[in-house]
Coordinates of N, CA and C in Angstrom, one line a residue:
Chain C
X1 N 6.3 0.9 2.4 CA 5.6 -0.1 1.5 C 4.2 0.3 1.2
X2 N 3.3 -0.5 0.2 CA 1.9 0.1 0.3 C 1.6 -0.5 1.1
X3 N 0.4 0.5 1.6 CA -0.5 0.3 2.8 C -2.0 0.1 2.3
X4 N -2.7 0.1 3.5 CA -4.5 -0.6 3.2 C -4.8 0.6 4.2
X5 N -5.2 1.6 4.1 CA -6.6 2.1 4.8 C -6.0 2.8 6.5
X6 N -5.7 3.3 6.3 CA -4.8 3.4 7.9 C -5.5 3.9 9.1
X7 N -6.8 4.9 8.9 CA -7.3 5.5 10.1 C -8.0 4.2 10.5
X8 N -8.8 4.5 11.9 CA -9.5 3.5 12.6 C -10.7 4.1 12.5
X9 N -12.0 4.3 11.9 CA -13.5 5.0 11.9 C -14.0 3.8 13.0
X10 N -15.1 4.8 12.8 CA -16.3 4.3 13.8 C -17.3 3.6 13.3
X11 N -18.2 2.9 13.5 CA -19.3 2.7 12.7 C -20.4 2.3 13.9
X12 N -21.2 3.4 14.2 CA -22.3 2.8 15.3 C -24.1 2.2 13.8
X13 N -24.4 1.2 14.4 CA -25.3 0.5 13.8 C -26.4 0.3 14.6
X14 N -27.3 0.4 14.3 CA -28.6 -0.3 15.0 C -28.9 -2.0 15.1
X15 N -28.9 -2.4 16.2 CA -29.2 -3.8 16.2 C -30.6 -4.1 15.0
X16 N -30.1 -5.3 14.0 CA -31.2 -5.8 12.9 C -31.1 -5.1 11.7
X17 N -30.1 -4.0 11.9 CA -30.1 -3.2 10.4 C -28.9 -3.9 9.9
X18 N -28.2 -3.5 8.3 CA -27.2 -3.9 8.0 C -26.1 -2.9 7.9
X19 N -24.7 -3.5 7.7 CA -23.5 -2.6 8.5 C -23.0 -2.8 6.6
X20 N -22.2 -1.5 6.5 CA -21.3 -1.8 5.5 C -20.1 -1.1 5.7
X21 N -18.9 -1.9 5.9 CA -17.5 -1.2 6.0 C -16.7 -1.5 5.2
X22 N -16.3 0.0 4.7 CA -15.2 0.7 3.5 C -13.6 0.1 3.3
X23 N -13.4 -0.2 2.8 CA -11.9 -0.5 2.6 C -11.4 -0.2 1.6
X24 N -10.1 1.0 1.5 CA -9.4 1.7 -0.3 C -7.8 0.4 -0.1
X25 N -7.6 0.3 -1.2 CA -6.2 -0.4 -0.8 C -5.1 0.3 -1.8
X26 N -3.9 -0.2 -2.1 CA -3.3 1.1 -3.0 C -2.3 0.1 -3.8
X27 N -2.6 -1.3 -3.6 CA -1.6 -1.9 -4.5 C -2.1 -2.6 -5.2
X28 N -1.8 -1.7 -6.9 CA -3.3 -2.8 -7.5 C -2.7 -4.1 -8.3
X29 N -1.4 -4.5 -7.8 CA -0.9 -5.7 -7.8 C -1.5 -7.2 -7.4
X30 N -1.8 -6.3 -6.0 CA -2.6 -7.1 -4.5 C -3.8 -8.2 -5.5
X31 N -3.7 -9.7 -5.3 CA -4.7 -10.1 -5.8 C -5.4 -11.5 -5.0
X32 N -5.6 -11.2 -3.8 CA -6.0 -11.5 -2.6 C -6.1 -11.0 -1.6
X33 N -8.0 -11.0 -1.0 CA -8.0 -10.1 0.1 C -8.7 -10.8 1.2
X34 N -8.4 -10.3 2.6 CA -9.4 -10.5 3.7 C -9.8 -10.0 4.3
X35 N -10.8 -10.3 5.2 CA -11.8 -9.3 6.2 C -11.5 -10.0 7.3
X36 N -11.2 -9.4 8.4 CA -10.7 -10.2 9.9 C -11.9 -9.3 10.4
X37 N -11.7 -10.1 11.9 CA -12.3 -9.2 12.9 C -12.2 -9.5 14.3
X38 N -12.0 -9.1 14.6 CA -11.3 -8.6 16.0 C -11.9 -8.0 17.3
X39 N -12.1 -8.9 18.1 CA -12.7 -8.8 19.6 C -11.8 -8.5 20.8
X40 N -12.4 -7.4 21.3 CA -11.1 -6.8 22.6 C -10.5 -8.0 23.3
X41 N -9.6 -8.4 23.4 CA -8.2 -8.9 23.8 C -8.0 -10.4 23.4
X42 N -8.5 -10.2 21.6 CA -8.5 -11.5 21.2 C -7.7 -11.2 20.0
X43 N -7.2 -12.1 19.7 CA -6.5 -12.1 18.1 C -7.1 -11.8 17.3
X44 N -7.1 -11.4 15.6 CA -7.9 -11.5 14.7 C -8.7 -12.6 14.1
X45 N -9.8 -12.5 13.9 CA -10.6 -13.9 13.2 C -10.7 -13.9 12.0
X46 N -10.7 -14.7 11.2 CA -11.3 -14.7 9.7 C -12.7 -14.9 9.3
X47 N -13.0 -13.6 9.0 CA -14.2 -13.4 8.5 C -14.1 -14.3 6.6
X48 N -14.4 -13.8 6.2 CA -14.0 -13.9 4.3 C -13.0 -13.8 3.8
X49 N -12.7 -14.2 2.6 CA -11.5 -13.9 1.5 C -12.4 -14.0 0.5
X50 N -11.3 -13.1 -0.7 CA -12.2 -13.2 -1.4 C -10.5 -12.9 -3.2
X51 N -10.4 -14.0 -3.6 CA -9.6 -13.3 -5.0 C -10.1 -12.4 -6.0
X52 N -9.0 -11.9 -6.9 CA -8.8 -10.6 -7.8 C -9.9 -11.2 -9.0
X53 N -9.7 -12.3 -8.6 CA -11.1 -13.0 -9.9 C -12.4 -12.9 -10.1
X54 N -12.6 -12.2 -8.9 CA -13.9 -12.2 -8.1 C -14.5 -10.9 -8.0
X55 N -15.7 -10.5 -8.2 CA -16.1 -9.0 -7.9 C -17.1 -9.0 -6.3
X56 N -17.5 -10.3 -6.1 CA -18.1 -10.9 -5.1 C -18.4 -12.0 -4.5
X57 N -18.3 -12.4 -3.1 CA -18.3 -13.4 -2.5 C -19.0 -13.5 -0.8
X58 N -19.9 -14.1 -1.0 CA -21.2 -14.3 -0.3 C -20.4 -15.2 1.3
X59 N -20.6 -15.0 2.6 CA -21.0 -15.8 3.1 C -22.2 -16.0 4.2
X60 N -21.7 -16.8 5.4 CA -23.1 -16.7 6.4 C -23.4 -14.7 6.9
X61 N -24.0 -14.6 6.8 CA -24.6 -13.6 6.7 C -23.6 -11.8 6.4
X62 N -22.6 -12.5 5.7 CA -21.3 -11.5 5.3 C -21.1 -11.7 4.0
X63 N -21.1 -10.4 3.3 CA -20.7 -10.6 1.3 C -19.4 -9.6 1.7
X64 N -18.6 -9.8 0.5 CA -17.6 -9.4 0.5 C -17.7 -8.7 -1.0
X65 N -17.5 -7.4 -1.6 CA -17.5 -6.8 -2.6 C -16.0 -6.5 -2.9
X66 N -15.6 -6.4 -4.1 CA -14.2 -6.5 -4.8 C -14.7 -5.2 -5.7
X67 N -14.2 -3.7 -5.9 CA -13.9 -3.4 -6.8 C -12.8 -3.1 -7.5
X68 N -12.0 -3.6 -7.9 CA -10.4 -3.6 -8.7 C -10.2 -2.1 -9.6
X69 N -11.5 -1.3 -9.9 CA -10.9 -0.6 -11.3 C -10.8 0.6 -9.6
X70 N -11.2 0.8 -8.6 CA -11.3 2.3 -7.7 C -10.7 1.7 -6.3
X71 N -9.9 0.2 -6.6 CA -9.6 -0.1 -5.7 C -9.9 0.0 -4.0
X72 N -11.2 -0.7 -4.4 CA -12.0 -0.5 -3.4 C -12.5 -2.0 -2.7
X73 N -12.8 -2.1 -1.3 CA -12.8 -3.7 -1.1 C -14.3 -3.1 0.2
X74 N -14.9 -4.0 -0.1 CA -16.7 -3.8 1.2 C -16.5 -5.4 2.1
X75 N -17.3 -4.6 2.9 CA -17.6 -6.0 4.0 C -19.4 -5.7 3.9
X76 N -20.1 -6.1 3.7 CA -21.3 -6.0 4.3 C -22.1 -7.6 5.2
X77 N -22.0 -6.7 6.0 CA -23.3 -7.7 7.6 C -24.2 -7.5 7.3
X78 N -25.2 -8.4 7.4 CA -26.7 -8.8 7.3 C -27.1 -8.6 8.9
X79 N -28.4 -8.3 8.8 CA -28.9 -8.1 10.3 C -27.8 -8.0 11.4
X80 N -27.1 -7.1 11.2 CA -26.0 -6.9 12.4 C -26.5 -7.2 13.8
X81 N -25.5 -7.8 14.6 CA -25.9 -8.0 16.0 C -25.2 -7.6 17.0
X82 N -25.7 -7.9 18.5 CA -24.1 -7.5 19.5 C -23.0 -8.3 19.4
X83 N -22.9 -9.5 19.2 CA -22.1 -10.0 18.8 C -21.3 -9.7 17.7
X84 N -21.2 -8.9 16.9 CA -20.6 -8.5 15.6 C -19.6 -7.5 15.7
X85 N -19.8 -6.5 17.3 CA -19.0 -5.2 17.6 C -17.9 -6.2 17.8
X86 N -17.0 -5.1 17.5 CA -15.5 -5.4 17.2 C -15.1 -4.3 16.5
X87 N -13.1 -4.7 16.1 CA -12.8 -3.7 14.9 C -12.9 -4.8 13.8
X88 N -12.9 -4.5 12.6 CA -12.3 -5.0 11.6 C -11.7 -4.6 10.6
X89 N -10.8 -5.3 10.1 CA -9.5 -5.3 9.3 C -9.6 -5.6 7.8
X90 N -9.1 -4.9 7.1 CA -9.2 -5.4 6.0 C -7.6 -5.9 5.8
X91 N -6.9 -6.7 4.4 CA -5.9 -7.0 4.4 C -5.6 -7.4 2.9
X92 N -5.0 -7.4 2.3 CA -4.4 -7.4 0.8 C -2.8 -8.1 0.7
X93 N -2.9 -9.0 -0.3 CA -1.4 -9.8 -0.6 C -1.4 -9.7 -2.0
X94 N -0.3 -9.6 -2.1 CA 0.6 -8.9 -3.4 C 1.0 -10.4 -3.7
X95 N 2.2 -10.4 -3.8 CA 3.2 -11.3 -4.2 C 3.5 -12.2 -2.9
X96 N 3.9 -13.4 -2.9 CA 4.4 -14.2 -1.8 C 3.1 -14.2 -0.6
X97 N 3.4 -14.5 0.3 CA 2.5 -15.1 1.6 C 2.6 -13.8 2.6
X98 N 3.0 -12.1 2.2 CA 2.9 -11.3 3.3 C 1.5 -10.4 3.3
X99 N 0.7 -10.6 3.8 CA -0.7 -9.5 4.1 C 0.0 -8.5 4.6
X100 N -0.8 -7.2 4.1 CA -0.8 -6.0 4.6 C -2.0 -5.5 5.4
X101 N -2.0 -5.2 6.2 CA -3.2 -4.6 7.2 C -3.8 -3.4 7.2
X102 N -5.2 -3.0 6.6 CA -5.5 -1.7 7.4 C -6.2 -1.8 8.0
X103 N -5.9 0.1 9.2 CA -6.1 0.0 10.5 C -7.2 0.0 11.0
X104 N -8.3 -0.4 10.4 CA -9.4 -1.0 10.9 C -10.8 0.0 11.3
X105 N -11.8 -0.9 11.5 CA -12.5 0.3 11.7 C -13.7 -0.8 12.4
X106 N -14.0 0.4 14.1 CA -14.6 -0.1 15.1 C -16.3 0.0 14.6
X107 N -16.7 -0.9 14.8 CA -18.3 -1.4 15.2 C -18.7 -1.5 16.3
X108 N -19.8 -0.4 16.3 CA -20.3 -0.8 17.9 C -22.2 -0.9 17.4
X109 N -22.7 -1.8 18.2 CA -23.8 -2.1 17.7 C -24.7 -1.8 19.1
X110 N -25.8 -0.9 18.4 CA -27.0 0.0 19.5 C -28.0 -1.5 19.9
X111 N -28.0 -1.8 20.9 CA -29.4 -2.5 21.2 C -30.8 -1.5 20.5
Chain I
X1 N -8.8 -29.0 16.8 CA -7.3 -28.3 16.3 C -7.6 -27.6 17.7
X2 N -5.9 -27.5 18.2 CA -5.9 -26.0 19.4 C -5.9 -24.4 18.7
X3 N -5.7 -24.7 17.3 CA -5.1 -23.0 17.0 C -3.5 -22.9 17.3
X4 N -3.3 -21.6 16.9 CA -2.1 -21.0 17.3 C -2.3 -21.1 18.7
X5 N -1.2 -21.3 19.1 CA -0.9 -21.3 20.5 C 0.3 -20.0 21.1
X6 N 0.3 -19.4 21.7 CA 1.3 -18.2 22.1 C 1.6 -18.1 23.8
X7 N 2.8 -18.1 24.1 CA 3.0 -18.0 25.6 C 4.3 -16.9 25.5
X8 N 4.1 -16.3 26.8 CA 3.0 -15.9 28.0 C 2.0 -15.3 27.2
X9 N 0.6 -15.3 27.9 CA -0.1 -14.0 27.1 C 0.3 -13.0 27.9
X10 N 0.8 -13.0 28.9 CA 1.3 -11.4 30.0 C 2.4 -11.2 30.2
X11 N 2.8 -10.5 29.8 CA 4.2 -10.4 30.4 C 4.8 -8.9 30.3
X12 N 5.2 -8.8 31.8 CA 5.5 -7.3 32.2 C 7.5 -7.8 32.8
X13 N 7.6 -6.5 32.1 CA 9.3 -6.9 32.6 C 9.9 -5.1 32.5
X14 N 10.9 -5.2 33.1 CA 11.9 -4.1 33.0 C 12.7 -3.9 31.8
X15 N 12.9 -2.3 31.7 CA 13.7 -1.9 30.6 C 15.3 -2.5 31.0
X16 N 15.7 -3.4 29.7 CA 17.2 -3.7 29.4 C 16.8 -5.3 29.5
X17 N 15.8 -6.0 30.0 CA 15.6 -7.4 30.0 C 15.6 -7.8 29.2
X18 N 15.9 -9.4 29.1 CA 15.8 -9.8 27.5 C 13.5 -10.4 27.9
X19 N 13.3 -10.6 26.6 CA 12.3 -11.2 26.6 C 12.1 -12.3 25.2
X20 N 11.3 -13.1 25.6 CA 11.2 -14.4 24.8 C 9.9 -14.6 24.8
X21 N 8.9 -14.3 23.4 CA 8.0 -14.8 23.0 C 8.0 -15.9 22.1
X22 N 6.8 -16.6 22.7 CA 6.8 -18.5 21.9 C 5.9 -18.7 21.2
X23 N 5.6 -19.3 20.6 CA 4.7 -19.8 19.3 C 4.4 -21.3 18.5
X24 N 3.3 -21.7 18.7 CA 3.6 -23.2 18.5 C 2.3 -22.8 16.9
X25 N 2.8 -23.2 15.8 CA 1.4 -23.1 14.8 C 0.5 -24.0 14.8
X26 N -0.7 -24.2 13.9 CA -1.5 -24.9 13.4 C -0.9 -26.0 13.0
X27 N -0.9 -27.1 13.2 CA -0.4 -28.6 12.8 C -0.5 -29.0 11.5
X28 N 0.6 -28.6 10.9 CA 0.4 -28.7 9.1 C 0.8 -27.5 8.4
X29 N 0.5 -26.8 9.0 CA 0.9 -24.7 8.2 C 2.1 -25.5 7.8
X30 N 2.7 -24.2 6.9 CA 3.9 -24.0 6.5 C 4.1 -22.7 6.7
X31 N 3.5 -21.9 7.2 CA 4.2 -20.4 7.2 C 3.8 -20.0 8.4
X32 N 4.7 -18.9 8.7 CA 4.3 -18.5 10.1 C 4.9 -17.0 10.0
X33 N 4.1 -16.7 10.8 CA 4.1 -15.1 11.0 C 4.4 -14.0 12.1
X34 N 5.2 -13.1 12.4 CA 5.0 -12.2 13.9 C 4.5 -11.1 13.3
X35 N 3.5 -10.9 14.4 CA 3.0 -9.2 14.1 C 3.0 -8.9 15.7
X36 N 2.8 -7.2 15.4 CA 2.9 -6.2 16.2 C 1.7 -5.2 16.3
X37 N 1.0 -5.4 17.1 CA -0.1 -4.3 17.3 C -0.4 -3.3 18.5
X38 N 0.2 -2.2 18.0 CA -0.4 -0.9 18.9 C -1.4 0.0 18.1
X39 N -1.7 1.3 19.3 CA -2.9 1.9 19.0 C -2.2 3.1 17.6
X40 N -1.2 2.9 18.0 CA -0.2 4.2 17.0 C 0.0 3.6 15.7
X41 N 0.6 2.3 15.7 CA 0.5 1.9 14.6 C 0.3 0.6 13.5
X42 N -1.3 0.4 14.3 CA -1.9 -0.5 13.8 C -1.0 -2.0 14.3
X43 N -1.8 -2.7 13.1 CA -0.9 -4.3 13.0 C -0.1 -4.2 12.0
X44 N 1.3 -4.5 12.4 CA 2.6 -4.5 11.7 C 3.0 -5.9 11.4
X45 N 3.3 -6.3 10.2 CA 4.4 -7.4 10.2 C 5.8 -6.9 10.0
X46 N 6.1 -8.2 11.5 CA 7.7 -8.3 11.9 C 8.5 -9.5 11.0
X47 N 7.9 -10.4 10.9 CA 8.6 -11.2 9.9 C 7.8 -12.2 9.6
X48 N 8.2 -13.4 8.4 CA 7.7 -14.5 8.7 C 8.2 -15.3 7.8
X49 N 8.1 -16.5 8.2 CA 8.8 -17.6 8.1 C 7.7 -18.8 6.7
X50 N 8.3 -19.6 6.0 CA 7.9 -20.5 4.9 C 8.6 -21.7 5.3
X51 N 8.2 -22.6 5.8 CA 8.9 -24.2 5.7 C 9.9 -23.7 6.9
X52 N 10.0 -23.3 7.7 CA 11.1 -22.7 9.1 C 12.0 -21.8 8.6
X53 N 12.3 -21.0 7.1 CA 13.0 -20.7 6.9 C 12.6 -18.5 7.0
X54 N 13.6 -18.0 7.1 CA 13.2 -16.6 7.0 C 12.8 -15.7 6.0
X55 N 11.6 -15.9 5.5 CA 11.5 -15.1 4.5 C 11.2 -13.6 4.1
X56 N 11.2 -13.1 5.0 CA 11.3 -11.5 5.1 C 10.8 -10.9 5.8
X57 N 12.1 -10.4 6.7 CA 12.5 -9.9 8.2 C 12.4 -8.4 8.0
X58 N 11.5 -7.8 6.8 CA 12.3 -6.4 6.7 C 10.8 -5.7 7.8
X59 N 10.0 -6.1 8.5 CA 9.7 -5.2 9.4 C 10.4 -5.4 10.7
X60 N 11.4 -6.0 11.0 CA 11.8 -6.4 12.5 C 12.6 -4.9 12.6
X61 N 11.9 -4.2 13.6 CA 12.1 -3.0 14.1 C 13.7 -2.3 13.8
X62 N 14.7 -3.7 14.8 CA 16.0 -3.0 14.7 C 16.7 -4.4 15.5
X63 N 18.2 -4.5 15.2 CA 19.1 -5.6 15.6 C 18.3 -6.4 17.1
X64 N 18.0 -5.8 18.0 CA 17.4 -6.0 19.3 C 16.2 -7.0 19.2
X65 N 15.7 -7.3 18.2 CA 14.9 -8.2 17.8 C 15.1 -9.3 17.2
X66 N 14.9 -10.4 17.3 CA 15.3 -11.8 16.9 C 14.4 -12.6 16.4
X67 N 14.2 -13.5 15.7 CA 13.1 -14.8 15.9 C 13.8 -16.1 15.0
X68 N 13.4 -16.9 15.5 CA 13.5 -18.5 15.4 C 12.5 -19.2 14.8
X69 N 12.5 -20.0 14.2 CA 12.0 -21.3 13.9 C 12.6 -22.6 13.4
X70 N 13.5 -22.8 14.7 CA 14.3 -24.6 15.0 C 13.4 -25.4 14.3
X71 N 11.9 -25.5 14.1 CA 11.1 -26.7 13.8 C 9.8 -26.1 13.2
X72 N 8.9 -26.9 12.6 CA 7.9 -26.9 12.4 C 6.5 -26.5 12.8
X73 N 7.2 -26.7 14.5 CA 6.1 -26.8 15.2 C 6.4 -25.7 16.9
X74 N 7.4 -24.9 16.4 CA 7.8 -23.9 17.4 C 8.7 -22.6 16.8
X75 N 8.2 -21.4 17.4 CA 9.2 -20.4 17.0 C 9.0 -19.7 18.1
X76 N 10.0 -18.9 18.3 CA 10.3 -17.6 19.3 C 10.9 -16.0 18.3
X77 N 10.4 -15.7 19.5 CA 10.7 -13.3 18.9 C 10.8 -13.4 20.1
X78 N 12.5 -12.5 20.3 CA 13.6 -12.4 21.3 C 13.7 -10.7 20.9
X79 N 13.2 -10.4 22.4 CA 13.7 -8.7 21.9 C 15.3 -8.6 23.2
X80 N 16.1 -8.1 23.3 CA 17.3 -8.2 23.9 C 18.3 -6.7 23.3
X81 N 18.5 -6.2 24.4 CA 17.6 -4.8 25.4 C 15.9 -5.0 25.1
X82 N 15.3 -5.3 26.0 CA 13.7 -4.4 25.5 C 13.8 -3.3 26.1
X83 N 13.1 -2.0 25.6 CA 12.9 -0.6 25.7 C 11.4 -0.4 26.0
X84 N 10.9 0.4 26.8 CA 9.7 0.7 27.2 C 8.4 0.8 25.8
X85 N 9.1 1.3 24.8 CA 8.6 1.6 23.1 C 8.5 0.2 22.7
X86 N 8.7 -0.8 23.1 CA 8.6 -2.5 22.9 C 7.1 -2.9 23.6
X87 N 6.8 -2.1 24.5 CA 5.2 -2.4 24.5 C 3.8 -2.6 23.8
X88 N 3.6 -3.7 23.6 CA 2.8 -3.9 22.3 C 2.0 -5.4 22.9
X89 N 0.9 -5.7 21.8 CA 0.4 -6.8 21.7 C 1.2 -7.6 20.7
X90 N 1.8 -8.8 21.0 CA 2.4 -9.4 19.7 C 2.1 -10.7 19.2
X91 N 1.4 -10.6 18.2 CA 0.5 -12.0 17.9 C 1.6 -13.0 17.0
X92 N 1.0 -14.1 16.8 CA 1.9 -15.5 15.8 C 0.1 -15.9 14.6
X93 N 0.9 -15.8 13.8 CA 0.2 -16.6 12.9 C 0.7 -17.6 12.4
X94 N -0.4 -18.5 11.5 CA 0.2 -19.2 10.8 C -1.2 -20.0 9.1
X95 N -0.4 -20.2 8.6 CA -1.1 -20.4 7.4 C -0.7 -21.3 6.6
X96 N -1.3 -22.6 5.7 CA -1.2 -22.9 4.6 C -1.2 -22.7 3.3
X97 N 0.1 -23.0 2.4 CA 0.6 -22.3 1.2 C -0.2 -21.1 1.2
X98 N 0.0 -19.9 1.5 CA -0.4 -18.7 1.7 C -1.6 -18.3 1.9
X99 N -2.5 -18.8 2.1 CA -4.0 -18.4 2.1 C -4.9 -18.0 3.7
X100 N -5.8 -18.0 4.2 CA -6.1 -17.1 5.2 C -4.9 -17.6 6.4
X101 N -4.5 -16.7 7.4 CA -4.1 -16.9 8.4 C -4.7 -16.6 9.1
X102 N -4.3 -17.5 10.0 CA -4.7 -18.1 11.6 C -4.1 -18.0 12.9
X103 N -4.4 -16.6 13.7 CA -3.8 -15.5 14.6 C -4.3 -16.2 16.1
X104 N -2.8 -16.6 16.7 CA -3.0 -16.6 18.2 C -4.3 -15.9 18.8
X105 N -4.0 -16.0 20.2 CA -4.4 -15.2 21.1 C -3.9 -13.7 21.6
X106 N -2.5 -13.5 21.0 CA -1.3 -12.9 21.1 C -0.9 -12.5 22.8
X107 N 0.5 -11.9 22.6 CA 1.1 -11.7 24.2 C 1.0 -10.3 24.4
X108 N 0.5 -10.0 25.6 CA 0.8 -8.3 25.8 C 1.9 -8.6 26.6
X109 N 2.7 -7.6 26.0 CA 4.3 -7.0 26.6 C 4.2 -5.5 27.0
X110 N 4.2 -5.7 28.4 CA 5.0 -4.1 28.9 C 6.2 -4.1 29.1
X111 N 6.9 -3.2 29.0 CA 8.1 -2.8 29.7 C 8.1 -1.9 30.0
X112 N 8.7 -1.9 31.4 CA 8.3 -0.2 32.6 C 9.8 0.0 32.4

């Protein structure tokens, strides 16, 4: 089936700077997306969503960028912190109630 | 709200055992979810469920896999043989009319 983004990158950050992580997706059907994130031996959290209606969507210190024509989807963190390391997920729905996952990409944040 | 709720979160057992993962959703969802996460390949959906009913089982690995949802407010993933390659974190979601879901704590399963 289509997939979202499959390697797992790295992203080391400096504590107080800002983080931006990449997401390609390949179904340009897909017209709903999310950003999880995920803490060692925890489930995934919901960070944002964001619909195909939308090129952008703001929240507490996390925007979400939409671009549909290079199918492309952003996370950006504002003043990244230690609290913020984790992996995160991006995820895309097509038709009906099934998300697809890709495999994420680790944040580790430098004091 | 408790969240998803998932039991056991541990559970180590022998190859050919059956095993039974539980799942209670968010009080009000209507959909529910099983996934699978290893380091090989990522987070998988196994199946998931609309109003208790099955709505598409096509990631459930192979016959040896099972899941339930008797009620609203409970489901189980039955692997019967489990195989050592059944080692995984296996999370439950759940969601209202399709929109963000809402991921247990999930279970780690070994099988030696």
């Amino acid at each position: 089936g289509e997939s979202v983004g499959l390697h797992l990158p790295t992203l080391s950050v400096q504590e107080g700077d800002n983080s931006i992580i990449n997401c390609a997706y390949s179904n340009s059907a897909s017209d709903y997306f999310i950003w999880y994130k995920q803490e060692s031996g925890k489930g995934p959290q919901f960070i944002i969503d964001i619909r195909s209606n939308m090129d952008k969507r703001q929240g507490q210190r996390v925007t979400v960028l939409l671009n549909k024509t290079v199918k492309h989807l952003s996370l950006q963190i504002a003043a990244t912190q230690p609290g913020d390391s984790a992996v995160y997920f991006c995820a895309e729905k097509a038709a009906g109630n099934k998300l697809t996952f890709g495999g994420g990409t680790r944040v580790l944040v430098k004091p | 709200d408790a969240g998803v709720i998932q039991s056991p979160r541990h559970e180590v057992t022998e190859m050919g055992q059956e095993v039974t993962l539980r799942c209670k959703p968010i009080s009000g969802h209507n959909s529910l979810f099983w996934y699978r996460q290893t380091m090989m390949r990522g987070l998988e959906l196994l199946i998931y469920f609309n109003n208790n009913v099955p709505i598409d089982d096509s990631g459930m690995p192979e016959d040896r896999f099972s899941a339930k949802m008797p009620n609203a407010s409970f489901s189980t993933l039955k692997i019967q043989p489990s195989e050592p390659r059944d080692s995984a974190v296996y999370f439950c979601a759940s969601s209202l009319f399709g929109n963000e879901q809402f991921f247990g704590p999930g279970t780690r399963l070994t099988v030696l």
